[in-house]
CSV table of N, CA and C in Angstrom, one decimal:
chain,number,residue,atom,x,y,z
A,1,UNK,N,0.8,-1.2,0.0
A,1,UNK,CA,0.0,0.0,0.0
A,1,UNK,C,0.9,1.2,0.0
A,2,UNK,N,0.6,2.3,-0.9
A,2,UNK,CA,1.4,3.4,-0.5
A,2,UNK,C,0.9,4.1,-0.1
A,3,UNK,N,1.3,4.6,1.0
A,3,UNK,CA,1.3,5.8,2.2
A,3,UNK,C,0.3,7.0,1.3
A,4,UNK,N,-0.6,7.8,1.9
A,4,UNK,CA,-0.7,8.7,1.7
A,4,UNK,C,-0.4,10.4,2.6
A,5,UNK,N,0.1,11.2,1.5
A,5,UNK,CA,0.4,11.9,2.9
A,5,UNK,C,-0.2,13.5,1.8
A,6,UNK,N,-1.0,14.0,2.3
A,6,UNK,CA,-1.6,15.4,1.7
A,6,UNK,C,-1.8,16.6,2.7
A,7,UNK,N,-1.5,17.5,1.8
A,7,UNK,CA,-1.9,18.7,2.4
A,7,UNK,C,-2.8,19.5,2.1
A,8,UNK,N,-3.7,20.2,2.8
A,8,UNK,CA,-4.5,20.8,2.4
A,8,UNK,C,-4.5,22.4,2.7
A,9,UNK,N,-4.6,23.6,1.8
A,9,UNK,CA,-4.7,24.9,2.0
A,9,UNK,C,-5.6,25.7,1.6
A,10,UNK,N,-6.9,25.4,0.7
A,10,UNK,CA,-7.8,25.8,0.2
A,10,UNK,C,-9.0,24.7,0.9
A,11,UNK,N,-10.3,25.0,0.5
A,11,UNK,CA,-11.2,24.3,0.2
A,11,UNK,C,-11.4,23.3,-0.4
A,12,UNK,N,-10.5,23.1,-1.5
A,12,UNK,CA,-10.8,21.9,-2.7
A,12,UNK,C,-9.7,21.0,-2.3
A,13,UNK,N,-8.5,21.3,-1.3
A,13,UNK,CA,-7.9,20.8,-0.9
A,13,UNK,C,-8.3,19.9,0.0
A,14,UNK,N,-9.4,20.4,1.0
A,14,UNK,CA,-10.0,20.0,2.0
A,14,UNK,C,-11.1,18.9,2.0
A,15,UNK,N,-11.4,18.9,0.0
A,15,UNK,CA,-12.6,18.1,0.1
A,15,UNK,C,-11.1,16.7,-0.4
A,16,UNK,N,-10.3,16.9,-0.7
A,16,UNK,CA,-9.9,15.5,-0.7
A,16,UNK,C,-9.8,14.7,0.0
A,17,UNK,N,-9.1,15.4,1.3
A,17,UNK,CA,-8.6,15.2,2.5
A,17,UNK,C,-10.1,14.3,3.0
A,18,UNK,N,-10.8,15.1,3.2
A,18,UNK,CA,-12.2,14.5,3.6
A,18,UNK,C,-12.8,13.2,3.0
A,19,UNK,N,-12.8,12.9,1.8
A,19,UNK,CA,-12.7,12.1,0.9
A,19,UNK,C,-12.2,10.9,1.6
A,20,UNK,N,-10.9,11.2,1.9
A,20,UNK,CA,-10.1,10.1,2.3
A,20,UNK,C,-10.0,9.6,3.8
A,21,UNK,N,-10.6,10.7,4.9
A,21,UNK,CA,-11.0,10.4,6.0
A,21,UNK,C,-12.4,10.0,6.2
A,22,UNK,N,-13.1,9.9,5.2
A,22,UNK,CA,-14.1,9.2,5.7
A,22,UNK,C,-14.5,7.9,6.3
A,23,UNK,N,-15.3,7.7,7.0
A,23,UNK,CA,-15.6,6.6,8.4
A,23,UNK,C,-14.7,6.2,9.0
A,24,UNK,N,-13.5,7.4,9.0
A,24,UNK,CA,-12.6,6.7,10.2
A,24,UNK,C,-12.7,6.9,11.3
A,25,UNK,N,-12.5,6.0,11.9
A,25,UNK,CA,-12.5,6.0,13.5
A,25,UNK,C,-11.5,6.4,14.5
A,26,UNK,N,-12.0,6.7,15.4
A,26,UNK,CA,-10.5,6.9,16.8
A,26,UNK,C,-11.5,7.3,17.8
A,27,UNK,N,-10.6,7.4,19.3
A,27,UNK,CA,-11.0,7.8,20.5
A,27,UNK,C,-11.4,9.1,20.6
A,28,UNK,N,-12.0,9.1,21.5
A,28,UNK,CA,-12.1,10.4,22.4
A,28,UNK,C,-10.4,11.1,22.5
A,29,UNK,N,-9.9,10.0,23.2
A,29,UNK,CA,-8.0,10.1,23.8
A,29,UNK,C,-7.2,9.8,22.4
A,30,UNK,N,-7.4,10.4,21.3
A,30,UNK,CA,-6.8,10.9,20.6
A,30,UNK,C,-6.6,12.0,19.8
A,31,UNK,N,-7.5,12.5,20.5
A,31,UNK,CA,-7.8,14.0,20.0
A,31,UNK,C,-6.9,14.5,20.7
A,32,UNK,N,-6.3,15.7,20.4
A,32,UNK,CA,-5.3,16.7,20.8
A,32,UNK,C,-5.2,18.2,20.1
A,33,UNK,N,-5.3,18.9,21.1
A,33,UNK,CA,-5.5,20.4,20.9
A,33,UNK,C,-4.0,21.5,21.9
A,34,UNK,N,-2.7,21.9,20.7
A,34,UNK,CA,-2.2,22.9,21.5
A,34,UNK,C,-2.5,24.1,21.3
A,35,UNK,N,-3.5,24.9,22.9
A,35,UNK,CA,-3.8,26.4,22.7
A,35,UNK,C,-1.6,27.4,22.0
A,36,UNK,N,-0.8,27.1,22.8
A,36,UNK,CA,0.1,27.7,22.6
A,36,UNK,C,0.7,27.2,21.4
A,37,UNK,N,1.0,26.4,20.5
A,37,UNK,CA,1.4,26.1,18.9
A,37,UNK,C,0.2,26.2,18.0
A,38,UNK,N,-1.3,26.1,18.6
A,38,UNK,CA,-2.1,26.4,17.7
A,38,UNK,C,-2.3,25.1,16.7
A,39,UNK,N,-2.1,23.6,17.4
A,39,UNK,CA,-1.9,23.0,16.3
A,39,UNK,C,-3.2,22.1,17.2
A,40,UNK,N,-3.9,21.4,16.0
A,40,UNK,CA,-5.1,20.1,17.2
A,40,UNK,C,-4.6,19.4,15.6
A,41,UNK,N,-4.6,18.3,16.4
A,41,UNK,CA,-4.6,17.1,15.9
A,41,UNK,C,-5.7,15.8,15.9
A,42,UNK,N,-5.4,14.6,15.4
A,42,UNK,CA,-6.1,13.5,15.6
A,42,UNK,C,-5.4,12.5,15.0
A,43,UNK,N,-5.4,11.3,15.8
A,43,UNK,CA,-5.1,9.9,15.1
A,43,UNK,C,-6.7,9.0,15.1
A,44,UNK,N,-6.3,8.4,13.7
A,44,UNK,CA,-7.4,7.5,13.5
A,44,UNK,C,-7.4,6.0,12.6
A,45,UNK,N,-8.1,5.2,12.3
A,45,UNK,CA,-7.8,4.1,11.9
A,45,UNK,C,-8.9,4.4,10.6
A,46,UNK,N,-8.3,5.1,9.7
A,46,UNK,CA,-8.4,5.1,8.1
A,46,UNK,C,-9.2,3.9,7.2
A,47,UNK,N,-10.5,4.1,7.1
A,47,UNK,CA,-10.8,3.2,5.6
A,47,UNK,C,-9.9,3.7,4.6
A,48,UNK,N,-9.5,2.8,4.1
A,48,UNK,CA,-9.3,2.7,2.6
A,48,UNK,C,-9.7,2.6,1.4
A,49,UNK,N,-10.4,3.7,1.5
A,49,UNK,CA,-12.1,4.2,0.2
A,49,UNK,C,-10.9,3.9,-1.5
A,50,UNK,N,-9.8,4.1,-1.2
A,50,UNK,CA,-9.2,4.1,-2.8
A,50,UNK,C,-9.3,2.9,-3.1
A,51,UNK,N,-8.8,2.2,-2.0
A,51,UNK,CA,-8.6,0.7,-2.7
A,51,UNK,C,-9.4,-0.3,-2.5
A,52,UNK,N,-10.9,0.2,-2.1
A,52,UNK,CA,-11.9,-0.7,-2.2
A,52,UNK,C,-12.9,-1.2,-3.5
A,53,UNK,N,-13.2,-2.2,-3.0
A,53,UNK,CA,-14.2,-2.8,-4.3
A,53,UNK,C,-15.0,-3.2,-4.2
A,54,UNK,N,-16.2,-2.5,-5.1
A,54,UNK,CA,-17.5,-3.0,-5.0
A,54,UNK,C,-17.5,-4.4,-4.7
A,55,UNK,N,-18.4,-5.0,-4.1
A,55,UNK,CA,-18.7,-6.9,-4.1
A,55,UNK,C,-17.2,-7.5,-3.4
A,56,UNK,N,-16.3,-6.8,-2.9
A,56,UNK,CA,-15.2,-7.6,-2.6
A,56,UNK,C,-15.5,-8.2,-0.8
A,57,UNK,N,-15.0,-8.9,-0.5
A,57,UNK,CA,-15.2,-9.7,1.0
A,57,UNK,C,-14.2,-9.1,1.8
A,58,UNK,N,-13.0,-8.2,1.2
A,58,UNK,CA,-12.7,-7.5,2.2
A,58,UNK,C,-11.7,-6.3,2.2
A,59,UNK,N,-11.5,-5.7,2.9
A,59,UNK,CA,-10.8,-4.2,3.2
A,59,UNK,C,-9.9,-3.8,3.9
A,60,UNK,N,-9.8,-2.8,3.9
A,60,UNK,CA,-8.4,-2.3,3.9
A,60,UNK,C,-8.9,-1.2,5.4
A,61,UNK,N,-8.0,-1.1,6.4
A,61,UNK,CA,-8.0,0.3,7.5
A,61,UNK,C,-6.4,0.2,7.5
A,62,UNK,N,-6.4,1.7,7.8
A,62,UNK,CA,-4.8,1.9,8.3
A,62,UNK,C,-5.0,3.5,9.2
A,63,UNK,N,-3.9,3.0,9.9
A,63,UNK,CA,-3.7,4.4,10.7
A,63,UNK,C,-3.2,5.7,10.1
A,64,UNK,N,-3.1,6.7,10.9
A,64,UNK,CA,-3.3,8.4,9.5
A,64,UNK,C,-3.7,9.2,11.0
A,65,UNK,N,-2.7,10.3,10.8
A,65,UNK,CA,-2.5,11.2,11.5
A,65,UNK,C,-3.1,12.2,10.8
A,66,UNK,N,-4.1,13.0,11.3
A,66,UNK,CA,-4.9,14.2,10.5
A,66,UNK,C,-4.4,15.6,11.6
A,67,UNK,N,-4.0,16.4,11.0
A,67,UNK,CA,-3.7,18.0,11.8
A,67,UNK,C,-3.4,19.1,11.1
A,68,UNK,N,-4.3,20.0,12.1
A,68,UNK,CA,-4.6,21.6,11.8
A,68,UNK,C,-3.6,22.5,12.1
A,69,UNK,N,-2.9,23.5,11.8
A,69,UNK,CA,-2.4,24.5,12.0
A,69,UNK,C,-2.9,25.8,12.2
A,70,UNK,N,-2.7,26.7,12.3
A,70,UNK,CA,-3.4,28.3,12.9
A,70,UNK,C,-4.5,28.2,13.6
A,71,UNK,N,-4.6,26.8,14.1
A,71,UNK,CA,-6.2,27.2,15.0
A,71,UNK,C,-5.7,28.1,16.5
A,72,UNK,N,-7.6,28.8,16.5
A,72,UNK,CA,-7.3,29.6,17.6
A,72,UNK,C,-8.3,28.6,18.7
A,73,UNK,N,-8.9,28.2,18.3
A,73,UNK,CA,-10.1,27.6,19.4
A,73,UNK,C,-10.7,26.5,19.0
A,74,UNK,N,-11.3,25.6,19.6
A,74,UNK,CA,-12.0,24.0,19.5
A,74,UNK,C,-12.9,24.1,20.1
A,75,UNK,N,-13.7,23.3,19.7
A,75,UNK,CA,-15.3,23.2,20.4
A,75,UNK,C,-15.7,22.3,19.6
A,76,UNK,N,-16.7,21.4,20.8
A,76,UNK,CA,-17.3,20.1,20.3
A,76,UNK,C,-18.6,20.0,20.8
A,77,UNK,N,-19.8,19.3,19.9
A,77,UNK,CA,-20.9,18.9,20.5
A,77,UNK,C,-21.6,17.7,19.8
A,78,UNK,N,-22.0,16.9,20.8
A,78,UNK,CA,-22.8,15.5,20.1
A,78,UNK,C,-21.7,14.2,21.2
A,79,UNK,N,-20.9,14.8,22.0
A,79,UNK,CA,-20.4,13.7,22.7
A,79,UNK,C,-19.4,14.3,23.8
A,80,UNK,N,-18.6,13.4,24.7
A,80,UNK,CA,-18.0,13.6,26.1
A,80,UNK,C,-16.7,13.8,25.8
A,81,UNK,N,-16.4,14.7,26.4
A,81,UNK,CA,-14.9,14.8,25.5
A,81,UNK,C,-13.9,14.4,27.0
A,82,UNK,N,-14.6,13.5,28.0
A,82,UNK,CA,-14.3,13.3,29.1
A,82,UNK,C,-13.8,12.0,29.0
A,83,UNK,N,-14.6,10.9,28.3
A,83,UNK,CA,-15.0,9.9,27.9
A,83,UNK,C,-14.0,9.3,26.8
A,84,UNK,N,-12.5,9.1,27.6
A,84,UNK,CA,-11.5,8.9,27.0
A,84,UNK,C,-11.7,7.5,25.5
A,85,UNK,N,-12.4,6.5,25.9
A,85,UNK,CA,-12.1,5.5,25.2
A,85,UNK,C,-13.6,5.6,24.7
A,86,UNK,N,-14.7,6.6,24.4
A,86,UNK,CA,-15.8,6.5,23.2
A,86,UNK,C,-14.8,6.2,21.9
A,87,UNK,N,-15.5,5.7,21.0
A,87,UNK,CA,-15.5,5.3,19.8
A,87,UNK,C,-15.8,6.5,19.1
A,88,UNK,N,-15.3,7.8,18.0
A,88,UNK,CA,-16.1,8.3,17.1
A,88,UNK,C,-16.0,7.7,15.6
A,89,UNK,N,-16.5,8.3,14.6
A,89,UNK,CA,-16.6,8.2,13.6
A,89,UNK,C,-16.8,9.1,12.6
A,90,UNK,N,-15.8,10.1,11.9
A,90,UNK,CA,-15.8,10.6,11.3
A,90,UNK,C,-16.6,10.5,9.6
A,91,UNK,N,-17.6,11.7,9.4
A,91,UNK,CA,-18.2,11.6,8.3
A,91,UNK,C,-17.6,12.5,7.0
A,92,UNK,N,-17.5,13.7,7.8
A,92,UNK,CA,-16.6,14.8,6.3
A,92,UNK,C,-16.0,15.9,7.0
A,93,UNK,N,-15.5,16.3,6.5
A,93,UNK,CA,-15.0,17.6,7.0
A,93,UNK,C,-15.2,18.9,5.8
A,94,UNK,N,-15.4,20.0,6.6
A,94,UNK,CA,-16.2,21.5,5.6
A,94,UNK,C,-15.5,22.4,6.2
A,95,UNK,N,-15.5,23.5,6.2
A,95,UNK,CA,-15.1,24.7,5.8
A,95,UNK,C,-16.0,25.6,5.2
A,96,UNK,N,-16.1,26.6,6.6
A,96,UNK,CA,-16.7,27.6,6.7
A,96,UNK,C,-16.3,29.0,7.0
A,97,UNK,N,-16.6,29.6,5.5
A,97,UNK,CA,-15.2,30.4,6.1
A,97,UNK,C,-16.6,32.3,6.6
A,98,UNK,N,-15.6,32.7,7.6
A,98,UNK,CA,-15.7,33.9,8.4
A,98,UNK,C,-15.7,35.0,7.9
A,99,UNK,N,-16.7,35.5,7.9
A,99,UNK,CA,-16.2,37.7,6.7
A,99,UNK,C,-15.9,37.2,5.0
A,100,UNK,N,-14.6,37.6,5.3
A,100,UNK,CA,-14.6,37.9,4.1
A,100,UNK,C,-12.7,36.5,3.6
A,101,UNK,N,-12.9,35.8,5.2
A,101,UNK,CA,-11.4,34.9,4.6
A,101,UNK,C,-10.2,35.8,4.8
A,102,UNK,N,-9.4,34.7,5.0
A,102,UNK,CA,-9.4,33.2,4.7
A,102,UNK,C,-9.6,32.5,6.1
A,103,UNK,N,-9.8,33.3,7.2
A,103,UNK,CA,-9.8,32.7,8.5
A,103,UNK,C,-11.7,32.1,8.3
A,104,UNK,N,-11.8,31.0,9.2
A,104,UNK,CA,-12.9,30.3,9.1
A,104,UNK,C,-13.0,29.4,10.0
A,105,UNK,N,-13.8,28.4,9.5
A,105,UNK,CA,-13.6,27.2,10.7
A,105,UNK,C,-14.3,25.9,10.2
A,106,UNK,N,-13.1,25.2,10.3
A,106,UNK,CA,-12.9,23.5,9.9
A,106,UNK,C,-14.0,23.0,11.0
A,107,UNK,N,-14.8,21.6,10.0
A,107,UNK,CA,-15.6,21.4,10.8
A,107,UNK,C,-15.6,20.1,10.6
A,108,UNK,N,-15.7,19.5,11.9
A,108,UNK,CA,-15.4,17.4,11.4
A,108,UNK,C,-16.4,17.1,11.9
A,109,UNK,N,-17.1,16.5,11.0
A,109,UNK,CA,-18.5,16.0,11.3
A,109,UNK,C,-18.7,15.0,11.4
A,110,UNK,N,-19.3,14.4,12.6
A,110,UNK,CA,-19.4,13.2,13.1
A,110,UNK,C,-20.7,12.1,13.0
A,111,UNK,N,-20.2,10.8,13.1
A,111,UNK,CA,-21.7,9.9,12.9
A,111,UNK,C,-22.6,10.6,14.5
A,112,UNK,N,-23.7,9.7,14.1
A,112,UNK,CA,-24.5,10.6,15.4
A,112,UNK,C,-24.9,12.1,15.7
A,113,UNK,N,-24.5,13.2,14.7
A,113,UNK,CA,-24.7,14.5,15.0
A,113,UNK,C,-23.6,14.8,15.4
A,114,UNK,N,-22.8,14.6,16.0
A,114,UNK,CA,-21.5,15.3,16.7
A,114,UNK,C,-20.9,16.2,15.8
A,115,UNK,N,-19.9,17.2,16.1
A,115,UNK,CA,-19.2,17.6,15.4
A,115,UNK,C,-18.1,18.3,15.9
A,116,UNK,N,-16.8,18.4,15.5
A,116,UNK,CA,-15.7,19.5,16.2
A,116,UNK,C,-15.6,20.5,15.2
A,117,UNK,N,-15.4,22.1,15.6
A,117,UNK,CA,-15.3,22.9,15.3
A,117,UNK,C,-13.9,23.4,15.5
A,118,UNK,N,-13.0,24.0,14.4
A,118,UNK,CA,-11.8,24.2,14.6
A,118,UNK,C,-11.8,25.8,14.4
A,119,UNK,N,-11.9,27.0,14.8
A,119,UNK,CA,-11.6,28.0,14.5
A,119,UNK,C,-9.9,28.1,13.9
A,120,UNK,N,-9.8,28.9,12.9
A,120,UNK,CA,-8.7,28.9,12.1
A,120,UNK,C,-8.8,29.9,11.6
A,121,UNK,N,-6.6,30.4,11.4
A,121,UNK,CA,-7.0,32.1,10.5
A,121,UNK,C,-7.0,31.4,9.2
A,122,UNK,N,-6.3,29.9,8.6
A,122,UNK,CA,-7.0,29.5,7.2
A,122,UNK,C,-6.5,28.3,7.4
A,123,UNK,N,-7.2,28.0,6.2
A,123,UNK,CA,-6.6,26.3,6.2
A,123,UNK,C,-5.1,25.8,6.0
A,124,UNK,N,-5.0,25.1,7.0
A,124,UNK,CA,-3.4,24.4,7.1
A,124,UNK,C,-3.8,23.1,7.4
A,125,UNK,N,-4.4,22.3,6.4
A,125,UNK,CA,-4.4,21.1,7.6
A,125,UNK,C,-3.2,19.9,6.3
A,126,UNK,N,-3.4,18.7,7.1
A,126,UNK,CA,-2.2,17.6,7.1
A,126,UNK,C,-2.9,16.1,7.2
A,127,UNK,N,-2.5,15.5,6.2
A,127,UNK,CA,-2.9,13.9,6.2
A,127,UNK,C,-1.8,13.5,5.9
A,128,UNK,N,-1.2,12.2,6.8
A,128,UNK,CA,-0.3,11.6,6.3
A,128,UNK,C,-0.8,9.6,7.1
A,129,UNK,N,-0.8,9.1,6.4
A,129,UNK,CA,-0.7,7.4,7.0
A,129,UNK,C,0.6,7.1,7.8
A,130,UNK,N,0.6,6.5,8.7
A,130,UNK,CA,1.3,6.8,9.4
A,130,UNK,C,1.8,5.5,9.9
A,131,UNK,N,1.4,3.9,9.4
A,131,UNK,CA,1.4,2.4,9.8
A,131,UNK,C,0.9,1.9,8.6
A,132,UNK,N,1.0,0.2,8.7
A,132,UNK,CA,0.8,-0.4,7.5
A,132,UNK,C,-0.9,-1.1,7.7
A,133,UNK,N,-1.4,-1.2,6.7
A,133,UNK,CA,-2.9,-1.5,6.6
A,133,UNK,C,-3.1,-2.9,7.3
A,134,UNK,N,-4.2,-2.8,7.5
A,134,UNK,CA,-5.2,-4.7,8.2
A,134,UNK,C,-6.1,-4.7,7.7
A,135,UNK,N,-6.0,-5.7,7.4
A,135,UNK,CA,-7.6,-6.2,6.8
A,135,UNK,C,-8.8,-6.2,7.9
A,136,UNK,N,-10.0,-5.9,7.2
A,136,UNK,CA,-11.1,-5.8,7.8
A,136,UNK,C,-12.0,-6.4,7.2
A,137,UNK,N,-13.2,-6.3,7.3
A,137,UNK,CA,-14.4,-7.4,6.3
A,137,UNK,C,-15.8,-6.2,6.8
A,138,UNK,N,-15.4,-5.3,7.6
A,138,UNK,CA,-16.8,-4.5,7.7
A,138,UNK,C,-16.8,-3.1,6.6
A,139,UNK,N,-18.0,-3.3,5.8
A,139,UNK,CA,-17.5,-2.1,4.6
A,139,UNK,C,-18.6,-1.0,5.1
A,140,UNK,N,-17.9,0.3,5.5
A,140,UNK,CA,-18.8,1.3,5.9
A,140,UNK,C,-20.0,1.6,5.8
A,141,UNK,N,-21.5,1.6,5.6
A,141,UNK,CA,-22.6,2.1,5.3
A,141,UNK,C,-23.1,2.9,5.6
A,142,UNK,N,-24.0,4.2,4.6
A,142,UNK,CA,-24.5,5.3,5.3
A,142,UNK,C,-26.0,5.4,5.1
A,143,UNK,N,-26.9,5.5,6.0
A,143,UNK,CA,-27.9,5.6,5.6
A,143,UNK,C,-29.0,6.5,5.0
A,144,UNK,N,-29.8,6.5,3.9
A,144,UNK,CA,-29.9,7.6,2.9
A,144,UNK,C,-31.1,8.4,3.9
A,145,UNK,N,-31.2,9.7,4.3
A,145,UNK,CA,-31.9,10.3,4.8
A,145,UNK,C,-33.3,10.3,3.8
């Protein structure tokens, strides 16, 4: 498998990144936010949407470090951010931008309603895989509203 590792600085940057984070999972206790470097992070256990196949019996997860730069503030709602070992599940991430830009706020939207809010002066964010893949046999599903 080769590593993926992207950056994102626009919007259109952001929808790949998103693309490729989708249904991944991780803890509560992997989230990380520094007020003084301004940087939040997250580790999570990556589907591998590229290299999946319709009708196939099984799939691909791998680990993938996702992080923000210039954030000024975080805020979360739809879950305990106390509640080290919850399970989330990442749906997309958006960008909403503030006035007139480029500052805005990254938004990771979660199964269940949740969501984290990243206040930012603009987009800096970072995907890199970060371990080698395992197979899995459960293929994400979303249900159509």
């Amino acid at each position: 498998m080769a590593d993926i590792k992207l950056l994102a600085l626009d919007a259109d940057d952001l929808a790949v990144i998103s693309a490729h984070m989708q249904d991944a999972v991780f803890k509560v206790a992997d989230l990380s936010f520094s007020p003084r470097s301004g940087v939040f992070s997250l580790v999570a256990n990556r589907f591998v949407w590229e290299k999946a196949k319709r009708g196939a019996k099984s799939f691909e997860r791998c680990r993938a470090a996702l992080s923000f730069k210039r954030v000024a503030a975080v805020r979360s709602i739809g879950f305990d951010r106390n509640s080290a070992e919850d399970v989330l599940s990442l749906l997309a991430i958006r960008f909403a931008v503030t006035g007139e830009g480029p500052d805005g706020v990254v938004e990771l939207v979660l199964a269940g309603g949740g969501m984290i809010a990243l206040d930012v002066e603009c987009i800096e964010g970072q995907l890199a895989d970060t371990g080698g893949a395992w197979e899995t046999t459960s293929l994400p599903v979303h249900q159509a509203d």
